[in-house]
Amino acid sequence: MNAAAKHQPDLLERPASLLVPTWMKTGLALLHDELTSNSYDVRLKLTKELLIIQKQDVVCVSGGDSHLNHRTVVLRRQVTGGLGLSIKGGAEHKVPVVISKIFKDQVADQTGMLFIGDAVLQVNGINVEKCTHEEVVHLLRTAGDEVTITVRYLREAPAFLKLPLGSPGPSSDQSSRASSPLFDSGLHLNGNSNNTAPSSPSSPSANEPKYEKRWLDAVSLPLFMARISRRKAGTDKLRSNSFEVIALDGVCTHVLQFCTATESTDWLQAISTNINDLTQESIKMANKYCSPDDQIVHMGWVCEHLQGGDVELVHSCRFLALRGSSLLVFRSPPILASDWVQAEASFHLCEVLFKVHKLWIAEDCWIQSRFYLGLQQDGELRDSEPFCFSVLVGHGQSFCYSVELGSELVLWEKAFQRAVFMEVQRVRSKSYMCSSQGKILCFTLDFESGFSCSDSISKKTIWKYKFSQLKGSSDDGKTRVKLLFQNSENKQIEMKVRMCLHENIGMKCRQSAFVLYFRVYNISFNVLMSDLSCI
């Protein structure tokens, strides 16, 4: 997907390569109901705020009762052409007998009242809803010159009973058709043997009702705070070329299936774009009423990966929000002001380390980000490897999350950088009591001046370094830390600090936030942002 424009993004704005217009999209898909295992044709309409699922139905447009869901049609058999239709299905397969093809300009077509997907209910007054395929074929073939059939359009007929839209006609292989009732039984060339002359083809009169097959809205799913999932519930398995959309109130589309991976990705990206745009509008509105220190930076759905048993991975949906100085974790999105106090977990950004696990660069991502993030070029992302990131918090506790698209992963990575940077700007300086070589010291990180260490009693400064002089660091994940600085005079690397903090606060997180981010943002952030571009 090409960006609308390519320009150097401002630090506080969404990257230009991710600025895409709201999608307005219409197309066909298969809707799979996992409860019934049925798949049937639907049409999708995507607007800024809604995903509309349309199902086909036959409606009476004039001359009849539009509320009736069945039609009775009289067919006058022709010697050449028979009834002009084919059928599939039967009770032995626990599916209804359905008209699978109507032949152009023959009897069934000329009535204007029969459609592919019509379930046959009666033949000459005989109920056939529980009849086998061969029984219905026999009734139709022996019904005489005039055949009266009652039908009802089956909106949710399994896809194999109807021709998928846009697909070629049925196979001409007669042996394969005859081998299974799920293939067409053609009645278009089977005239009654008692007929001696062709009957005139039937055609609708001016007084007869007229019917049309139309797409009708079946589900209108609001995209505000909706989420998308490609995984089978409770598993680590991704569905092939398919996904489902779940609204804020729990209404679900069921599984939307597409013919190709490209088509599936296009729809996934379009829907995700509109969901994110609505979220950004909500953020802007909420931030109007928030103080500068309590602004929402980013929020959205993620999939949390939890270890279940020895091998299995259990997935749970969580809603993350970066707001003010905190990372907040919710079970459902905070809509009202009172919802923000309902977070199931809250972590201070100064104690949070964000890490991308893997990022395969696709057409919706930045190819250069692979190099800036230090990611190995180890091949294409496989289905079992989602777009993952982890959040390491105080005391070494780690949480692993994934999103559906690479562009979402990039957004979260940039949002964490921005949120931590803003928090560092607010805090400006942070001091820790520590001990080194038997002395009680005060270790300080200052946004302007860098690192310093002073005597806790006399307050005398023992040493001081700029952020640019930090060349390496290590820690034990708890309280002990070692820092390596470059001497400004002789350019030698010196271990100047080996100390034990008096707070067991998860030093790895604290160090990452207040050392790594000081360096990244003060030295290279503007260069990084200006060098990135969308391909």
Coordinates of C-alpha atoms in Angstrom, one line a residue:
M1 CA 0.0 0.0 0.0
N2 CA 1.4 3.4 -1.0
A3 CA 1.3 6.3 1.4
A4 CA -0.6 9.3 0.5
A5 CA 2.5 11.5 0.9
K6 CA 6.1 11.0 1.9
H7 CA 7.5 13.7 4.2
Q8 CA 9.6 13.9 7.4
P9 CA 7.1 13.2 10.2
D10 CA 7.0 15.3 13.3
L11 CA 8.0 13.6 16.6
L12 CA 4.5 13.8 18.0
E13 CA 2.6 12.8 14.9
R14 CA 1.8 9.5 13.4
P15 CA 4.6 8.5 10.8
A16 CA 3.8 9.6 7.3
S17 CA 4.3 6.0 6.0
L18 CA 1.3 5.0 8.1
L19 CA -1.0 7.8 7.1
V20 CA -3.4 6.1 4.8
P21 CA -6.9 7.3 3.9
T22 CA -10.0 5.7 5.5
W23 CA -10.9 2.7 3.4
M24 CA -14.3 2.5 1.6
K25 CA -14.4 -1.0 0.2
T26 CA -16.8 -3.5 -1.2
G27 CA -16.2 -7.1 -2.1
L28 CA -17.2 -10.7 -1.9
A29 CA -16.2 -13.3 0.8
L30 CA -17.3 -16.6 2.2
L31 CA -18.7 -16.5 5.7
H32 CA -17.9 -19.6 7.7
D33 CA -20.0 -20.5 10.7
E34 CA -17.8 -22.7 12.9
L35 CA -20.9 -24.0 14.9
T36 CA -22.6 -25.4 11.8
S37 CA -19.5 -25.8 9.6
N38 CA -21.4 -24.0 6.8
S39 CA -19.8 -21.5 4.4
Y40 CA -21.9 -19.2 2.2
D41 CA -21.5 -16.2 0.0
V42 CA -21.7 -12.7 1.5
R43 CA -20.8 -9.3 0.3
L44 CA -18.8 -6.9 2.6
K45 CA -19.2 -3.2 2.6
L46 CA -16.6 -1.2 4.6
T47 CA -17.3 2.3 5.6
K48 CA -15.4 4.6 8.0
E49 CA -17.4 3.4 11.0
L50 CA -19.1 0.1 10.0
L51 CA -18.4 -3.3 8.5
I52 CA -21.6 -4.3 6.8
I53 CA -22.2 -8.0 5.9
Q54 CA -24.8 -8.5 3.2
K55 CA -26.5 -11.8 2.4
Q56 CA -28.4 -12.5 -0.8
D57 CA -32.2 -12.9 -0.8
V58 CA -35.0 -13.1 -3.3
V59 CA -37.4 -10.2 -2.9
C60 CA -40.7 -9.5 -4.6
V61 CA -40.4 -6.1 -6.3
S62 CA -44.0 -5.9 -7.7
G63 CA -47.3 -7.8 -8.0
G64 CA -47.0 -10.0 -5.0
D65 CA -46.7 -10.3 -1.2
S66 CA -43.2 -9.2 -0.4
H67 CA -43.5 -10.8 3.1
L68 CA -43.8 -14.4 1.7
N69 CA -40.6 -16.3 1.9
H70 CA -41.7 -18.9 -0.7
R71 CA -42.8 -19.0 -4.3
T72 CA -44.9 -21.4 -6.3
V73 CA -43.8 -21.6 -10.0
V74 CA -45.4 -23.5 -12.9
L75 CA -43.0 -24.9 -15.5
R76 CA -44.1 -26.2 -18.9
R77 CA -41.7 -28.8 -20.0
Q78 CA -40.1 -28.6 -23.4
V79 CA -39.0 -31.6 -25.4
T80 CA -35.7 -29.9 -26.2
G81 CA -34.4 -28.4 -23.0
G82 CA -36.7 -30.0 -20.4
L83 CA -37.1 -27.8 -17.3
G84 CA -33.9 -25.9 -17.9
L85 CA -32.4 -26.3 -14.4
S86 CA -30.0 -28.4 -12.4
I87 CA -30.2 -29.4 -8.7
K88 CA -27.8 -30.4 -5.9
G89 CA -28.2 -31.8 -2.4
G90 CA -30.6 -34.2 -0.7
A91 CA -31.7 -35.6 2.6
E92 CA -29.0 -38.3 2.6
H93 CA -26.5 -35.5 3.0
K94 CA -28.5 -33.6 5.5
V95 CA -28.8 -30.7 3.1
P96 CA -31.8 -29.5 1.1
V97 CA -32.2 -30.0 -2.6
V98 CA -31.1 -26.7 -4.1
I99 CA -31.3 -25.3 -7.6
S100 CA -27.6 -25.0 -8.6
K101 CA -27.9 -23.8 -12.2
I102 CA -30.5 -22.2 -14.4
F103 CA -29.9 -22.4 -18.2
K104 CA -30.3 -19.1 -20.1
D105 CA -33.4 -18.7 -22.2
Q106 CA -34.9 -22.0 -21.2
V107 CA -38.1 -22.7 -19.2
A108 CA -36.9 -22.0 -15.6
D109 CA -35.1 -18.8 -16.8
Q110 CA -38.1 -17.5 -18.7
T111 CA -40.3 -17.6 -15.6
G112 CA -38.2 -14.9 -13.9
M113 CA -39.2 -16.5 -10.6
L114 CA -36.5 -19.1 -10.0
F115 CA -32.9 -18.4 -8.8
I116 CA -29.7 -20.3 -8.1
G117 CA -29.9 -21.1 -4.4
D118 CA -33.6 -21.8 -4.3
A119 CA -34.4 -24.8 -2.1
V120 CA -37.1 -27.0 -3.5
L121 CA -39.9 -27.5 -1.0
Q122 CA -42.7 -29.2 -3.1
V123 CA -43.1 -30.8 -6.5
N124 CA -46.7 -31.0 -7.7
G125 CA -47.9 -30.6 -4.1
I126 CA -45.6 -33.3 -2.8
N127 CA -43.3 -32.2 0.1
V128 CA -39.7 -33.1 -0.8
E129 CA -37.9 -31.5 2.1
K130 CA -37.0 -34.9 3.5
C131 CA -36.4 -36.6 0.1
T132 CA -33.1 -37.9 -1.2
H133 CA -31.5 -36.4 -4.3
E134 CA -32.6 -39.3 -6.5
E135 CA -36.2 -39.2 -5.3
V136 CA -36.5 -35.5 -6.2
V137 CA -34.8 -36.1 -9.6
H138 CA -37.4 -38.9 -10.2
L139 CA -40.3 -36.7 -9.2
L140 CA -39.2 -33.9 -11.5
R141 CA -38.6 -36.2 -14.5
T142 CA -41.9 -38.0 -14.2
A143 CA -44.1 -35.0 -13.2
G144 CA -45.7 -34.6 -16.6
D145 CA -45.8 -31.7 -19.0
E146 CA -46.7 -29.2 -16.4
V147 CA -44.6 -29.1 -13.2
T148 CA -45.5 -27.0 -10.2
I149 CA -42.7 -26.4 -7.8
T150 CA -42.6 -24.4 -4.5
V151 CA -39.3 -23.0 -3.6
R152 CA -37.7 -20.8 -0.9
Y153 CA -34.4 -19.0 -1.3
L154 CA -31.8 -20.4 1.0
R155 CA -29.8 -17.4 2.1
E156 CA -27.3 -19.5 4.1
A157 CA -27.0 -22.5 1.9
P158 CA -23.7 -24.2 2.2
A159 CA -21.3 -22.9 -0.5
F160 CA -20.9 -26.4 -2.2
L161 CA -24.7 -26.4 -3.0
K162 CA -24.5 -23.1 -4.9
L163 CA -22.1 -21.9 -7.5
P164 CA -19.8 -19.4 -5.8
L165 CA -20.2 -16.0 -7.3
G166 CA -17.9 -15.4 -10.2
S167 CA -16.9 -19.0 -10.5
P168 CA -17.1 -21.0 -13.8
G169 CA -20.1 -23.2 -14.6
P170 CA -20.5 -26.8 -13.5
S171 CA -18.2 -29.4 -14.9
S172 CA -19.3 -31.1 -18.1
D173 CA -17.9 -34.4 -16.8
Q174 CA -21.1 -36.5 -16.6
S175 CA -19.5 -39.3 -14.7
S176 CA -18.3 -37.1 -11.9
R177 CA -21.7 -35.4 -11.7
A178 CA -23.5 -38.7 -11.5
S179 CA -21.2 -40.1 -8.8
S180 CA -22.4 -37.8 -6.1
P181 CA -25.7 -35.9 -5.4
L182 CA -23.6 -32.9 -4.4
F183 CA -22.8 -32.5 -8.1
D184 CA -25.4 -31.2 -10.5
S185 CA -28.2 -33.4 -11.7
G186 CA -29.2 -31.8 -15.0
L187 CA -32.8 -31.6 -15.9
H188 CA -32.4 -29.4 -18.8
L189 CA -32.1 -32.2 -21.4
N190 CA -34.5 -34.7 -19.9
G191 CA -37.8 -34.2 -21.6
N192 CA -40.8 -36.4 -20.8
S193 CA -40.8 -39.5 -23.0
N194 CA -44.6 -39.2 -23.5
N195 CA -44.3 -35.8 -25.1
T196 CA -44.6 -35.7 -28.9
A197 CA -44.4 -32.0 -29.5
P198 CA -42.6 -29.2 -27.8
S199 CA -44.7 -27.0 -25.6
S200 CA -44.5 -23.2 -25.9
P201 CA -42.1 -21.8 -23.3
S202 CA -43.6 -20.2 -20.3
S203 CA -43.1 -16.5 -19.7
P204 CA -44.2 -14.2 -16.9
S205 CA -47.4 -12.2 -17.6
A206 CA -47.9 -8.6 -16.6
N207 CA -50.0 -9.6 -13.6
E208 CA -47.6 -12.1 -12.2
P209 CA -45.3 -11.1 -9.3
K210 CA -41.8 -10.1 -10.2
Y211 CA -38.8 -11.2 -8.1
E212 CA -35.2 -10.1 -7.9
K213 CA -32.1 -11.4 -6.2
R214 CA -30.6 -8.6 -4.0
W215 CA -28.0 -8.1 -1.4
L216 CA -29.6 -7.2 1.9
D217 CA -27.9 -5.9 5.0
A218 CA -27.7 -8.7 7.5
V219 CA -25.1 -7.5 10.1
S220 CA -23.8 -3.9 10.7
L221 CA -20.8 -4.2 12.9
P222 CA -19.5 -1.0 14.5
L223 CA -15.7 -0.6 14.1
F224 CA -15.2 1.7 17.1
M225 CA -13.0 -0.3 19.5
A226 CA -13.5 -3.4 17.5
R227 CA -10.8 -6.0 17.2
I228 CA -9.6 -8.5 14.5
S229 CA -8.4 -12.1 15.1
R230 CA -6.9 -14.5 12.7
R231 CA -6.4 -17.2 15.4
K232 CA -8.6 -20.1 16.3
A233 CA -9.9 -19.5 19.8
G234 CA -7.5 -20.6 22.5
T235 CA -4.8 -21.9 20.1
D236 CA -1.6 -20.7 18.5
K237 CA -2.9 -21.6 15.0
L238 CA -3.6 -19.0 12.4
R239 CA -6.5 -19.4 10.0
S240 CA -5.5 -19.5 6.4
N241 CA -6.7 -16.5 4.4
S242 CA -9.4 -15.7 6.9
F243 CA -10.1 -13.8 10.1
E244 CA -13.0 -12.6 12.2
V245 CA -14.0 -9.1 13.4
I246 CA -15.4 -8.7 16.9
A247 CA -17.3 -5.6 17.9
L248 CA -17.0 -3.8 21.3
D249 CA -20.3 -5.4 22.4
G250 CA -19.1 -8.9 21.5
V251 CA -21.0 -9.2 18.2
C252 CA -18.9 -11.2 15.8
T253 CA -18.8 -11.5 12.0
H254 CA -17.9 -15.2 12.3
V255 CA -15.0 -16.3 10.1
L256 CA -14.5 -14.3 6.9
Q257 CA -12.7 -16.4 4.2
F258 CA -11.0 -15.1 1.1
C259 CA -9.7 -16.8 -2.0
T260 CA -6.1 -15.5 -1.7
A261 CA -3.7 -14.4 0.9
T262 CA -3.4 -11.0 -0.9
E263 CA -7.2 -10.4 -0.8
S264 CA -7.3 -11.4 2.9
T265 CA -4.4 -9.1 3.8
D266 CA -6.0 -6.2 1.8
W267 CA -9.3 -6.6 3.8
L268 CA -7.4 -7.1 7.1
Q269 CA -5.4 -3.9 6.5
A270 CA -8.4 -1.9 5.4
I271 CA -10.5 -2.8 8.4
S272 CA -7.6 -2.4 10.8
T273 CA -6.9 1.1 9.3
N274 CA -10.5 2.2 9.9
I275 CA -10.5 0.8 13.5
N276 CA -7.2 2.6 14.3
D277 CA -8.5 5.9 12.7
L278 CA -11.6 5.7 15.0
T279 CA -9.3 5.0 18.0
Q280 CA -7.1 8.0 17.1
E281 CA -10.2 10.3 16.9
S282 CA -11.2 9.0 20.3
I283 CA -7.8 9.7 21.7
K284 CA -7.8 13.3 20.4
M285 CA -11.2 13.9 21.9
A286 CA -10.2 12.5 25.3
N287 CA -7.0 14.4 25.3
K288 CA -8.9 17.7 25.0
Y289 CA -10.1 17.1 28.6
C290 CA -6.8 15.8 30.0
S291 CA -3.9 17.7 31.5
P292 CA -0.7 17.8 29.6
D293 CA 0.8 15.2 31.9
D294 CA -2.1 12.8 31.5
Q295 CA -2.3 12.6 27.7
I296 CA -3.2 9.3 26.0
V297 CA -0.3 8.4 23.6
H298 CA -1.7 5.2 22.1
M299 CA -4.1 2.4 22.8
G300 CA -5.5 -0.7 21.2
W301 CA -6.2 -4.4 21.3
V302 CA -3.4 -7.0 21.5
C303 CA -3.3 -10.7 22.0
E304 CA -1.5 -11.8 25.2
H305 CA 0.4 -15.1 25.0
L306 CA 0.1 -17.2 28.2
Q307 CA 1.8 -20.4 28.9
G308 CA -0.8 -23.2 29.3
G309 CA 0.6 -26.5 30.5
D310 CA 3.9 -27.8 29.1
V311 CA 3.5 -26.9 25.4
E312 CA 0.2 -25.3 24.6
L313 CA -0.1 -21.5 24.3
V314 CA -3.3 -19.9 25.5
H315 CA -4.2 -16.5 24.0
S316 CA -6.2 -13.9 25.8
C317 CA -7.2 -10.5 24.4
R318 CA -6.1 -7.4 26.3
F319 CA -6.5 -3.7 25.7
L320 CA -3.3 -1.7 26.3
A321 CA -3.2 2.1 26.8
L322 CA -0.2 4.3 27.1
R323 CA -1.4 7.3 29.2
G324 CA 0.6 9.8 31.1
S325 CA 3.3 8.0 33.0
S326 CA 1.6 4.6 32.9
L327 CA 1.1 1.5 30.8
L328 CA -2.4 0.4 31.6
V329 CA -3.8 -3.1 30.9
F330 CA -7.6 -3.6 30.5
R331 CA -9.9 -6.5 29.8
S332 CA -12.2 -4.2 27.8
P333 CA -11.6 -0.7 26.4
P334 CA -12.1 2.3 28.7
I335 CA -14.9 4.2 27.1
L336 CA -16.1 6.4 30.0
A337 CA -13.9 8.5 32.3
S338 CA -14.7 6.2 35.2
D339 CA -13.4 3.2 33.2
W340 CA -9.8 4.3 33.5
V341 CA -9.6 3.3 37.1
Q342 CA -10.7 -0.2 36.2
A343 CA -7.4 -1.3 34.8
E344 CA -6.4 -4.8 35.9
A345 CA -2.7 -3.8 35.9
S346 CA -0.7 -0.5 35.8
F347 CA 3.0 -0.1 35.3
H348 CA 5.1 3.1 35.5
L349 CA 6.8 3.8 32.2
C350 CA 10.1 4.4 33.9
E351 CA 10.1 0.7 34.8
V352 CA 9.0 -0.6 31.4
L353 CA 11.2 -2.1 28.7
F354 CA 9.6 -2.6 25.3
K355 CA 11.2 -5.2 22.9
V356 CA 10.2 -6.3 19.4
H357 CA 10.5 -10.0 19.1
K358 CA 10.3 -10.3 15.3
L359 CA 9.3 -7.9 12.5
W360 CA 9.0 -9.2 9.0
I361 CA 8.9 -6.2 6.7
A362 CA 5.9 -6.3 4.4
E363 CA 4.3 -3.7 2.1
D364 CA 2.6 -2.0 5.1
C365 CA 5.9 -1.5 7.1
W366 CA 9.2 0.3 6.9
I367 CA 11.9 -1.8 5.4
Q368 CA 14.6 0.4 7.0
S369 CA 13.3 -0.3 10.5
R370 CA 14.8 -3.8 10.4
F371 CA 18.3 -2.3 10.6
Y372 CA 17.5 0.4 13.2
L373 CA 15.9 -2.1 15.5
G374 CA 18.8 -4.5 15.2
L375 CA 16.7 -7.3 13.8
Q376 CA 18.2 -10.2 12.0
Q377 CA 17.2 -10.8 8.4
D378 CA 16.2 -14.4 8.9
G379 CA 13.5 -14.9 6.2
E380 CA 9.9 -14.5 5.8
L381 CA 7.5 -14.5 8.7
R382 CA 5.7 -17.9 8.9
D383 CA 2.1 -18.3 10.0
S384 CA 3.2 -19.6 13.4
E385 CA 5.3 -16.5 14.1
P386 CA 3.0 -13.5 14.9
F387 CA 4.0 -9.9 15.1
C388 CA 5.1 -10.0 18.7
F389 CA 6.5 -7.7 21.3
S390 CA 7.3 -8.1 25.0
V391 CA 7.0 -5.7 27.9
L392 CA 9.4 -6.2 30.8
V393 CA 8.3 -4.5 34.0
G394 CA 9.7 -4.1 37.5
H395 CA 11.0 -7.2 39.3
G396 CA 11.8 -8.8 35.9
Q397 CA 8.2 -9.8 35.1
S398 CA 7.6 -10.1 31.4
F399 CA 4.4 -10.0 29.3
C400 CA 4.3 -11.1 25.6
Y401 CA 1.8 -9.6 23.2
S402 CA 1.1 -9.8 19.4
V403 CA -0.8 -7.9 16.8
E404 CA -2.1 -8.8 13.4
L405 CA -0.1 -6.5 11.1
G406 CA 3.5 -5.3 10.9
S407 CA 2.2 -1.7 10.7
E408 CA 0.5 -2.2 14.1
L409 CA 3.7 -3.5 15.5
V410 CA 5.6 -0.4 14.2
L411 CA 2.9 1.9 15.8
W412 CA 3.3 0.2 19.2
E413 CA 7.1 0.5 19.0
K414 CA 7.0 4.2 18.2
A415 CA 4.2 4.8 20.7
F416 CA 6.3 3.2 23.5
Q417 CA 9.3 5.3 22.5
R418 CA 7.3 8.5 22.5
A419 CA 5.5 7.7 25.8
V420 CA 8.8 7.0 27.6
F421 CA 10.5 10.0 26.1
M422 CA 7.6 12.2 27.2
E423 CA 7.8 10.7 30.7
V424 CA 11.6 11.3 30.8
Q425 CA 11.0 14.9 29.8
R426 CA 8.5 15.3 32.6
V427 CA 10.7 13.7 35.3
R428 CA 13.9 15.4 34.2
S429 CA 15.9 13.9 36.9
K430 CA 16.0 10.7 39.0
S431 CA 18.2 9.8 41.9
Y432 CA 18.8 6.4 43.6
M433 CA 20.5 5.6 46.9
C434 CA 23.3 3.1 46.3
S435 CA 26.5 1.7 47.8
S436 CA 29.8 1.3 46.1
Q437 CA 33.1 0.2 47.8
G438 CA 31.4 0.4 51.2
K439 CA 30.3 4.0 50.7
I440 CA 26.7 5.2 50.7
L441 CA 26.2 7.3 47.5
C442 CA 23.5 9.1 45.6
F443 CA 23.3 8.0 41.9
T444 CA 21.6 10.6 39.7
L445 CA 20.3 10.6 36.1
D446 CA 19.6 14.1 34.8
F447 CA 17.9 14.9 31.5
E448 CA 20.2 17.8 30.8
S449 CA 23.6 16.9 32.4
G450 CA 23.7 13.1 32.3
F451 CA 25.1 10.8 35.0
S452 CA 26.5 11.9 38.3
C453 CA 27.4 10.3 41.6
S454 CA 27.7 12.2 44.9
D455 CA 28.3 11.5 48.6
S456 CA 25.0 11.0 50.3
I457 CA 26.1 13.0 53.4
S458 CA 28.3 15.8 52.1
K459 CA 26.5 16.0 48.7
K460 CA 29.9 16.4 47.1
T461 CA 30.0 15.3 43.4
I462 CA 32.4 12.3 43.0
W463 CA 32.1 11.9 39.2
K464 CA 30.0 13.1 36.4
Y465 CA 29.5 11.9 32.7
K466 CA 27.5 13.0 29.8
F467 CA 25.1 10.5 28.2
S468 CA 27.3 10.4 25.0
Q469 CA 30.1 9.0 27.2
L470 CA 28.1 5.9 28.2
K471 CA 29.5 3.0 26.1
G472 CA 28.2 -0.1 27.8
S473 CA 26.3 -1.4 30.8
S474 CA 25.3 -4.6 32.5
D475 CA 23.2 -5.7 35.5
D476 CA 21.9 -8.7 37.4
G477 CA 18.3 -7.9 36.8
K478 CA 17.8 -6.9 40.4
T479 CA 19.9 -4.3 42.2
R480 CA 23.5 -4.6 40.9
V481 CA 24.6 -2.5 37.9
K482 CA 27.9 -1.8 36.1
L483 CA 28.4 1.2 33.8
L484 CA 31.2 1.7 31.3
F485 CA 32.2 5.3 30.2
Q486 CA 34.6 6.7 27.7
N487 CA 37.2 9.0 29.1
S488 CA 36.8 12.4 27.3
E489 CA 40.6 13.0 27.4
N490 CA 42.3 9.7 26.5
K491 CA 39.2 8.1 24.8
Q492 CA 39.7 4.9 26.8
I493 CA 36.8 2.8 28.1
E494 CA 36.7 2.8 31.9
M495 CA 34.6 1.0 34.3
K496 CA 33.8 3.8 36.6
V497 CA 30.7 2.5 38.4
R498 CA 29.9 -0.8 40.0
M499 CA 27.2 -0.3 42.5
C500 CA 24.3 -1.9 44.4
L501 CA 21.1 0.0 44.4
H502 CA 19.2 0.0 47.7
E503 CA 15.9 -0.5 45.9
N504 CA 15.0 -3.8 44.4
I505 CA 13.1 -2.3 41.5
G506 CA 14.1 -4.4 38.5
M507 CA 17.2 -2.6 37.5
K508 CA 17.1 -3.9 34.0
C509 CA 13.9 -2.0 33.3
R510 CA 15.0 1.1 35.2
Q511 CA 18.3 1.1 33.4
S512 CA 16.8 0.6 30.0
A513 CA 14.3 3.4 30.4
F514 CA 16.7 6.0 32.0
V515 CA 19.9 5.1 30.2
L516 CA 19.0 3.6 26.9
Y517 CA 16.2 6.1 26.1
F518 CA 18.3 9.1 27.2
R519 CA 20.9 8.1 24.6
V520 CA 18.5 7.2 21.9
Y521 CA 16.4 10.3 22.1
N522 CA 19.2 12.8 22.7
I523 CA 21.6 11.5 20.1
S524 CA 19.9 9.6 17.3
F525 CA 16.1 9.9 17.4
N526 CA 15.8 12.7 14.9
V527 CA 18.2 11.0 12.5
L528 CA 16.3 7.8 12.8
M529 CA 12.9 9.4 12.1
S530 CA 14.3 11.4 9.1
D531 CA 16.0 8.3 7.5
L532 CA 12.9 6.1 7.7
S533 CA 10.7 6.1 4.6
C534 CA 7.8 4.0 3.2
I535 CA 8.5 1.8 0.2

